[in-house]
Short mmCIF file of C-alpha atoms in Angstrom, two decimals:
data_model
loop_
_atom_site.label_atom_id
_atom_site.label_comp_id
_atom_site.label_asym_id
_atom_site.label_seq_id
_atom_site.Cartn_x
_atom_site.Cartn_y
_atom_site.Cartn_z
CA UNK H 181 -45.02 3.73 2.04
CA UNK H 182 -48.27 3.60 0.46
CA UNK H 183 -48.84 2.07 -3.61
CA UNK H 184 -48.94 5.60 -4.74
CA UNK H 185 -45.81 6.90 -2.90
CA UNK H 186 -43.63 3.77 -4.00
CA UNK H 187 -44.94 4.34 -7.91
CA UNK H 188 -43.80 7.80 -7.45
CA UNK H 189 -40.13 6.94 -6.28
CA UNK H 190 -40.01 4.20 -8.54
CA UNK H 191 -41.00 6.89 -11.19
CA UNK H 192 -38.74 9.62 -9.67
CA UNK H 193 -35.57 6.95 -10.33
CA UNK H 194 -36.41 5.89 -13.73
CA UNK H 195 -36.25 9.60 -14.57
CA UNK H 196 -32.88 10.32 -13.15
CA UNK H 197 -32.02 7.25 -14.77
CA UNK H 198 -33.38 8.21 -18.43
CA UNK H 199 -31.50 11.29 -17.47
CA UNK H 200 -28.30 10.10 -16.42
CA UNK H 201 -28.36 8.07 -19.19
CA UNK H 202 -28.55 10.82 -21.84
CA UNK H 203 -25.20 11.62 -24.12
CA UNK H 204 -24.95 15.33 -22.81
CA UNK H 205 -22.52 15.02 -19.91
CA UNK H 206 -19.44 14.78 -21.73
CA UNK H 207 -17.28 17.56 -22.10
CA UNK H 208 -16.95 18.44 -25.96
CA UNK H 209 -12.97 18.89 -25.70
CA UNK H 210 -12.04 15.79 -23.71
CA UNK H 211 -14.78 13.84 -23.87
CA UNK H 212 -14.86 12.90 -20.45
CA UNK H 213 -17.72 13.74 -17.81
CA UNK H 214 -18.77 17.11 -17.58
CA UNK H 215 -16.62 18.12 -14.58
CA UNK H 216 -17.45 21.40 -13.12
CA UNK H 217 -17.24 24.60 -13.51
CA UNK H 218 -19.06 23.96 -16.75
CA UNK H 219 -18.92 26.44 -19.26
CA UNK H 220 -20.39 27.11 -22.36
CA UNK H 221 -17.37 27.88 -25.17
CA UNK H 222 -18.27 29.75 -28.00
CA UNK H 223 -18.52 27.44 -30.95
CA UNK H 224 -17.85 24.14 -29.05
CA UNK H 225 -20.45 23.58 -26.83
CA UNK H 226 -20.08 22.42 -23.06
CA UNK H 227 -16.73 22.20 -21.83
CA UNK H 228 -15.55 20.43 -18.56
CA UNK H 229 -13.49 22.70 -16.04
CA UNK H 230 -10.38 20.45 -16.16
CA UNK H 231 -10.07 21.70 -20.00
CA UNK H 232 -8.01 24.40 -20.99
CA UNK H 233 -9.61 26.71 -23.24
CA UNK H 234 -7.64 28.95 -25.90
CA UNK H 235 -7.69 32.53 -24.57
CA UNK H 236 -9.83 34.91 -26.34
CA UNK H 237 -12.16 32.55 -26.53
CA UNK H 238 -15.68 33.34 -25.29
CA UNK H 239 -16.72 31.15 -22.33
CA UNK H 240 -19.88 31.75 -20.13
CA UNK H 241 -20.01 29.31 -16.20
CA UNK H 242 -23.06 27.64 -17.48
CA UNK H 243 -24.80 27.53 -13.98
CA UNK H 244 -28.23 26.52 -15.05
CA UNK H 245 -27.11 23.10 -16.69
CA UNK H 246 -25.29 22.44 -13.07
CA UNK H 247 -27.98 23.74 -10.76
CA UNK H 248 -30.26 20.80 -13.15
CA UNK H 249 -27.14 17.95 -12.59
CA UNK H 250 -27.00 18.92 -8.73
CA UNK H 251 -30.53 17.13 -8.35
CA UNK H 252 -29.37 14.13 -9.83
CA UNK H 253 -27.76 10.78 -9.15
CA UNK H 254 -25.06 9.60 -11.66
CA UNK H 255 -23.59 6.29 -11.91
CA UNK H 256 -19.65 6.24 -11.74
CA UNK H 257 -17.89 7.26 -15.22
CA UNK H 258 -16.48 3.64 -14.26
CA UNK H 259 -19.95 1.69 -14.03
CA UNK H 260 -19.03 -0.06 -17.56
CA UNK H 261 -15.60 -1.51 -15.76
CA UNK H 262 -16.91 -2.78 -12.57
CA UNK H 263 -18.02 0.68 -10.44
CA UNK H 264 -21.01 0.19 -8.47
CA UNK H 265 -20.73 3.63 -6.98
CA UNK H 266 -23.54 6.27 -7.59
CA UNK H 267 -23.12 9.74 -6.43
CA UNK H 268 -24.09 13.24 -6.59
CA UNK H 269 -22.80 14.97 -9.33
CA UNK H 270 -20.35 17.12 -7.50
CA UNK H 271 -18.87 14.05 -6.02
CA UNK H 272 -18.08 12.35 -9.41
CA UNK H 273 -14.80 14.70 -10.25
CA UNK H 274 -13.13 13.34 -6.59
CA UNK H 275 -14.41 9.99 -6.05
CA UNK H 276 -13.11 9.13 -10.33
CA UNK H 277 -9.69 10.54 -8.96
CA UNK H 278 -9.46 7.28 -6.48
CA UNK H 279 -11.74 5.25 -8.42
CA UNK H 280 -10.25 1.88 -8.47
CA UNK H 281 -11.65 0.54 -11.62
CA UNK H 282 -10.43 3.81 -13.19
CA UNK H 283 -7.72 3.61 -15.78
CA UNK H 284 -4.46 3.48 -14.93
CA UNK H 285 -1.06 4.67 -16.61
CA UNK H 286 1.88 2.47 -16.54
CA UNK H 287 4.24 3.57 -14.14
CA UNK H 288 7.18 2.76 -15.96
CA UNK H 289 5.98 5.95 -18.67
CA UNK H 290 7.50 8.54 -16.33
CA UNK H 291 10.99 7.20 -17.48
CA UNK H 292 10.59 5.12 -20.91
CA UNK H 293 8.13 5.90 -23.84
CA UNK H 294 5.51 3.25 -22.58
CA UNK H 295 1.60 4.80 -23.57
CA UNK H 296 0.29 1.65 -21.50
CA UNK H 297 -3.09 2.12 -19.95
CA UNK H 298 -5.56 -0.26 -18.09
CA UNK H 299 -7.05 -1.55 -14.87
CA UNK H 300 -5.76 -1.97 -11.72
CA UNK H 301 -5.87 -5.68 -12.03
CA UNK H 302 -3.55 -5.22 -15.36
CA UNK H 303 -0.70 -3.51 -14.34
CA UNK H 304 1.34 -6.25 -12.69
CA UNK H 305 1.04 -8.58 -15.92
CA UNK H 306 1.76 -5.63 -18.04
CA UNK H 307 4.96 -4.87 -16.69
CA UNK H 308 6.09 -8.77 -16.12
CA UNK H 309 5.61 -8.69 -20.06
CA UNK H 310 6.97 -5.55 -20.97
CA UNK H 311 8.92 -4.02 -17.89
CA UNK H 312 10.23 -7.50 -15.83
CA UNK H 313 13.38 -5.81 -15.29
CA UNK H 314 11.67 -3.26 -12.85
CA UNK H 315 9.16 -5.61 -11.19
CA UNK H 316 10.63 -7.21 -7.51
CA UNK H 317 8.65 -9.78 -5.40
CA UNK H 318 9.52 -9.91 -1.67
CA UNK H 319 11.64 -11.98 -0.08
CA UNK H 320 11.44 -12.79 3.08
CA UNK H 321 9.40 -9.47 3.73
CA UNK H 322 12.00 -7.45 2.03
CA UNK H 323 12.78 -6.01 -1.16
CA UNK H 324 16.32 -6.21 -2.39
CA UNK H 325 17.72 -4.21 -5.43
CA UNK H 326 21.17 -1.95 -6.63
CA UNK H 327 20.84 1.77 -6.95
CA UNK H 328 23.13 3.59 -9.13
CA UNK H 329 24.45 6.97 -7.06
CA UNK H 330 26.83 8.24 -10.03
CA UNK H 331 24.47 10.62 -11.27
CA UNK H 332 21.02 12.22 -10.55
CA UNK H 333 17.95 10.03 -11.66
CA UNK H 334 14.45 8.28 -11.23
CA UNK H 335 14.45 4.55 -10.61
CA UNK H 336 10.71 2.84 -10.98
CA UNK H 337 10.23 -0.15 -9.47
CA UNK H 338 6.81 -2.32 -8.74
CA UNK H 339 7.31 -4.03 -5.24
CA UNK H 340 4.89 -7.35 -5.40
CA UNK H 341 4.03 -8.95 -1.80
CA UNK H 342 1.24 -11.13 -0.27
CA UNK H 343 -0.76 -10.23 -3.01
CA UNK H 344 -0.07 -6.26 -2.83
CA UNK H 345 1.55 -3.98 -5.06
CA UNK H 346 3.27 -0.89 -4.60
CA UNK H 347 5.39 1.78 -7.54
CA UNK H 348 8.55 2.38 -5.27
CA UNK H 349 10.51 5.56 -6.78
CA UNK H 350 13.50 6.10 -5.91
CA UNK H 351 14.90 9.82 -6.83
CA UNK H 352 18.71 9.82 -6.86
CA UNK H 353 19.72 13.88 -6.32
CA UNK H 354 23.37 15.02 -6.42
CA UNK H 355 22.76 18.15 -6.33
CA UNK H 356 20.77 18.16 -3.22
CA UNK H 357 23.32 15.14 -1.68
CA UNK H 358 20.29 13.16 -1.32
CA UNK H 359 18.94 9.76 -1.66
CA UNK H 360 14.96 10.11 -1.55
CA UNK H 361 12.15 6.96 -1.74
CA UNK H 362 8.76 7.25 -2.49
CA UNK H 363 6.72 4.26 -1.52
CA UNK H 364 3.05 4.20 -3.15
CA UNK H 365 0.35 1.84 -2.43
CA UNK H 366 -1.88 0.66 -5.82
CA UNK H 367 -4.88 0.42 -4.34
CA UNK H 368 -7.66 2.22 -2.19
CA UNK H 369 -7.16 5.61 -0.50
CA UNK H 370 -7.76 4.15 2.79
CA UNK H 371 -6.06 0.73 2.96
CA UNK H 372 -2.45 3.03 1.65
CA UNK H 373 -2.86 4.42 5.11
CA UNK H 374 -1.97 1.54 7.02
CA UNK H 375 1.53 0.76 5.14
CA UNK H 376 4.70 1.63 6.48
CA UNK H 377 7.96 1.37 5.38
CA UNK H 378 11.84 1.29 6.12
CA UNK H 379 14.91 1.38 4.34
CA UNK H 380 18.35 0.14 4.77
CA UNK H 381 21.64 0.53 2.48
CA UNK H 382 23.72 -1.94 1.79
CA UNK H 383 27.45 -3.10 0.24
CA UNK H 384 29.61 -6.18 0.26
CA UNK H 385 33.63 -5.82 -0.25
CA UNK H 386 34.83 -8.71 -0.55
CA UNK H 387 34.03 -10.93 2.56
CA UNK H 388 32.88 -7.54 4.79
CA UNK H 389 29.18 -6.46 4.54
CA UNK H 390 28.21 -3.35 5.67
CA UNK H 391 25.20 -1.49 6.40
CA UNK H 392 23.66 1.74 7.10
CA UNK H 393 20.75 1.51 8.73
CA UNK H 394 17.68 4.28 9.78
CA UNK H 395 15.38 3.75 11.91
CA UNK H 396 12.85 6.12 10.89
CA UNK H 397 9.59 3.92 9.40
CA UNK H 398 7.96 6.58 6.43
CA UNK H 399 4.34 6.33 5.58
CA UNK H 400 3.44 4.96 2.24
CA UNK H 401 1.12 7.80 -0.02
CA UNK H 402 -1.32 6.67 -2.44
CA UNK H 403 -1.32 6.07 -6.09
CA UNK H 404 -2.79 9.06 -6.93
CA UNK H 405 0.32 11.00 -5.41
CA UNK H 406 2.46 9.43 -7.71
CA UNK H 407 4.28 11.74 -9.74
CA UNK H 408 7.92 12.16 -10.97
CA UNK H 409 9.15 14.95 -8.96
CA UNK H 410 7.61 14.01 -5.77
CA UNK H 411 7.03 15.78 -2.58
CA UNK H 412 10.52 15.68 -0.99
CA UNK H 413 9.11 16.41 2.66
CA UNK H 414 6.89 12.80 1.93
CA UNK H 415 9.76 10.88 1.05
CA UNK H 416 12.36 8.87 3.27
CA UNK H 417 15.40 9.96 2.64
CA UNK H 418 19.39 9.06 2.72
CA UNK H 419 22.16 11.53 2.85
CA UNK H 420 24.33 10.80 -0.37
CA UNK H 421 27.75 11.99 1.83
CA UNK H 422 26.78 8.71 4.26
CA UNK H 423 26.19 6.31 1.22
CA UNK H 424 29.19 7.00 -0.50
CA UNK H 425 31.21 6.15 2.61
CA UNK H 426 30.00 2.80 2.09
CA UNK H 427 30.95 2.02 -1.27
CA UNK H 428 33.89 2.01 -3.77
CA UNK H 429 31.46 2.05 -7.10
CA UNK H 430 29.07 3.86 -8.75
CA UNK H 431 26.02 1.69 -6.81
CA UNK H 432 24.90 0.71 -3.70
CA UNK H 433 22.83 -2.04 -2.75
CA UNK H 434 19.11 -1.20 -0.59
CA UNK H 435 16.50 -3.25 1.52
CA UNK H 436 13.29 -1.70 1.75
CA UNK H 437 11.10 -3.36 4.17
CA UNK H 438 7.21 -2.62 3.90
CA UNK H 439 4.80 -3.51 6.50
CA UNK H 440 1.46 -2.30 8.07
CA UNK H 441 0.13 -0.21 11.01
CA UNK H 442 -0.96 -3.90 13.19
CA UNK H 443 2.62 -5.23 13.01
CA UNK H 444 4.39 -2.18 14.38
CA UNK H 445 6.11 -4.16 16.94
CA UNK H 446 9.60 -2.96 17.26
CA UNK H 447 11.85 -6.02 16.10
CA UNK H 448 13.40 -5.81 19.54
CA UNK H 449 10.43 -6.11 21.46
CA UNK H 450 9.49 -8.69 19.17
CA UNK H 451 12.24 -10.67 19.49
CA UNK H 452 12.15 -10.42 23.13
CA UNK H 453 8.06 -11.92 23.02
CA UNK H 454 9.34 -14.92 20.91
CA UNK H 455 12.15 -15.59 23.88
CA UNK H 456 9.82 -15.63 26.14
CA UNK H 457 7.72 -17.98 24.48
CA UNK H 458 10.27 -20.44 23.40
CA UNK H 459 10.65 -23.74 25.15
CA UNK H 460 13.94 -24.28 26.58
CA UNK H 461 14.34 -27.95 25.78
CA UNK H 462 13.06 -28.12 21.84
CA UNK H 463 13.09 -24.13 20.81
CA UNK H 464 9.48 -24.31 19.26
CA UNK H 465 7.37 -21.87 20.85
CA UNK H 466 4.93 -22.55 22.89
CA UNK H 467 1.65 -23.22 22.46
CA UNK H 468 -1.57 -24.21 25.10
CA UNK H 469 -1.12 -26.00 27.42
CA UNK H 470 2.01 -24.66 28.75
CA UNK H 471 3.56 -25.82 32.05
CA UNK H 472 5.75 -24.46 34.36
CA UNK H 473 7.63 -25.66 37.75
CA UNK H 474 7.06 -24.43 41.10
CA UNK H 475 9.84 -21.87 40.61
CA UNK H 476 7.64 -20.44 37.62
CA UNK H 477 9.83 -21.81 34.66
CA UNK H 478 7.86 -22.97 31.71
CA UNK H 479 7.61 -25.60 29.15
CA UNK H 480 5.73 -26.71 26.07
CA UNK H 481 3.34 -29.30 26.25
CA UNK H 482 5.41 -31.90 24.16
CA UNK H 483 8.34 -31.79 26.58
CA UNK H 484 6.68 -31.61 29.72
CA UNK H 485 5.92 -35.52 29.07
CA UNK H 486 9.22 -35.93 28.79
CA UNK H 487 10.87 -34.88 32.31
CA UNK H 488 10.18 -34.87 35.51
CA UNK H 489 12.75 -31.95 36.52
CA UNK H 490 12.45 -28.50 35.39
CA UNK H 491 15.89 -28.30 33.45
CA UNK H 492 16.21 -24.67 34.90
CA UNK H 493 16.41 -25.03 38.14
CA UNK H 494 15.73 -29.05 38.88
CA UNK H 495 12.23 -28.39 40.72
CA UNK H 496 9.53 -31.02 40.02
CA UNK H 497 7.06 -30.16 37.47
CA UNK H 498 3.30 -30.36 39.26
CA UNK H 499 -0.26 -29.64 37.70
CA UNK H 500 0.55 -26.11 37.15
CA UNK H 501 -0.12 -23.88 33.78
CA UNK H 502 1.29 -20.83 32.63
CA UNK H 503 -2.05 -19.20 31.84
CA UNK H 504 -0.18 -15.81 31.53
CA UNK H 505 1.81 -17.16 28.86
CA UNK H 506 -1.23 -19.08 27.40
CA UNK H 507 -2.84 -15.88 27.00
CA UNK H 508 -0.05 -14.25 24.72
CA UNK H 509 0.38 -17.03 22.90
CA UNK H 510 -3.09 -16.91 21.58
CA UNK H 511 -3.11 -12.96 20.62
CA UNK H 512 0.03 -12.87 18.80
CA UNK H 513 0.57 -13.64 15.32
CA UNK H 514 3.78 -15.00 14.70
CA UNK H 515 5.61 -15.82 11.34
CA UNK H 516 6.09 -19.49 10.34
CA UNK H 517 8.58 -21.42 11.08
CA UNK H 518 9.86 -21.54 7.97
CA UNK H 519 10.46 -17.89 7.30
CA UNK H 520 14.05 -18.02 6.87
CA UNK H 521 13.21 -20.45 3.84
CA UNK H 522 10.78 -18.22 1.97
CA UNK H 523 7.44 -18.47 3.80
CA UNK H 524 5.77 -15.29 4.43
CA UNK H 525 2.43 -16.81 6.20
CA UNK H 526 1.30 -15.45 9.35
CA UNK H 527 -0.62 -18.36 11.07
CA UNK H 528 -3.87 -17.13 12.98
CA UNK H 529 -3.37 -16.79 16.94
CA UNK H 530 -3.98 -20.44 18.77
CA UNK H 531 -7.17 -20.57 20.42
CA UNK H 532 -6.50 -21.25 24.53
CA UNK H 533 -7.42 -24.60 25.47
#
């Protein structure tokens, strides 16, 4: 690009800029960006097309002032809070939808009186302040919590884990017998595609626990789904007939498990890889180098300088490795040790040695 070509784009920016920048996008009801359709309201000026105008009133789609914004670049609504995106103008009504420095109502409003709005990054310290009562970290992976099934209702909940944080609705409806939950991720559009979650109800009489589990796993929607009557046919759901076999009161007790689209491991095929990777003389799993007998039996490295025998099946241990199981070892993420304690870290895979 030539000195005269790189003055005129330089020149050609600063005008959409000086443009841009001018205090004539903003819709004269809301006073929000000029979403389209525009139109030009009798006696108020430009209106946005999200508006609702009273009827009568004489409106004309102001096409002109939109044919001028479709040549321009506008900074996100958002730029102020953190936004770096800059789109066309046509783009600016959908990408402010999912706009994660946009504001945010408090989820807790849909059932209290709470006016609450701010960012993303505020809504877990509002509602430890003002909602703690409906705010649950995970334990162990797994969100406990009591569900009252005496009459129909919306519980909120905000489900805190790893650093993550999801509004969890649960919709209690007698009339339809059903027990639905709505799992939402607070976050971006795409990253609320890779959650999954599962949900199990629970009750303790006396000494006897009891369960009912399902095995379906339901996708987790997206923030901007939320809303208080839902989408019934995007919810998991319990049948109310079930529950109420397993309780005496008016509550019932729930585990909802939430985890992503990489650890979709069945638990029993899980389970099955941590067998085989567990040393039968100290438990640990194994790690490179692994050993194994001339039979094929294997062992950690630790124990295989302590015996000579396999303890499986008494053949002498040689030079071999298990390079099979060395290989497995180092793809797989497994949980620590210390899981059953609390720890939810997920140590990287070993490198092979």
């Amino acid at each position: 690009m030539d000195r005269g070509q790189s003055n005129n784009a330089t020149e050609t920016s600063d005008l959409n800029d000086t443009l841009t920048s001018l205090p004539i996008y903003s819709c004269r009801i809301c006073n929000n960006f000029l979403y389209p359709p525009i139109r030009l309201v009798s006696k108020t000026g430009q209106v946005c097309g999200t508006c609702k105008i009273p009827d009568g009133t004489v409106a004309i789609h102001d096409t002109a002032l939109e044919t001028i914004l479709w040549n321009l670049i506008f900074p996100c609504p958002n730029a102020t809070k953190g936004c770096k995106e800059r789109l066309v103008y046509y783009d600016v009504a959908t990408h402010i939808l999912t706009c994660l420095h946009r504001d945010y109502q408090c989820p807790f409003s849909f059932v209290t009186d709470c006016i609450w709005q701010g960012g993303r990054s505020d809504i877990l310290e509002h509602a430890n302040v003002q909602h703690p009562e409906g705010v649950i970290s995970a334990s162990n992976g797994n969100f406990s919590l009591k569900i009252n099934i005496s009459s129909s209702s919306n519980t909120i909940k905000i489900l805190q884990m790893n650093g993550e944080h999801f509004i969890l609705h649960i919709k209690c409806d007698l009339p339809c017998n059903t027990l639905y939950y709505f799992l939402y991720y607070i976050g971006s559009k795409e990253k609320a595609q890779a959650y999954n979650y599962s949900v199990e109800q629970t009750n303790k009489i006396g000494h006897n626990y009891f369960s009912l589990q399902n095995n379906s796993k339901y996708k987790a929607l997206h923030d901007i789904n939320f809303k208080l009557e839902g989408d019934k046919n995007s919810a998991g759901s319990v049948d109310l007939s079930l529950i109420k076999r397993l309780t005496r009161g008016v509550s019932v007790g729930a585990v909802v498990k939430i985890f992503t689209e990489n650890k979709r491991l069945d638990n029993i095929y899980f389970d099955a890889l941590v067998s085989v990777l567990e040393c039968p003389i100290c438990v640990n799993l194994m790690k490179p180098p692994i050993w194994q007998c001339l039979a094929g039996h294997s062992i950690c490295d630790s124990c295989g300088w302590k015996v000579n025998d396999c303890p499986m099946c008494h053949i002498a241990f040689g030079e071999a490795r298990n390079y099979s199981l060395e290989s497995l070892s180092a793809v797989l993420k497994f949980p620590c040790v210390n899981q059953p304690m609390g720890c939810e870290t997920v140590p990287t895979p070993i490198p092979r040695t």
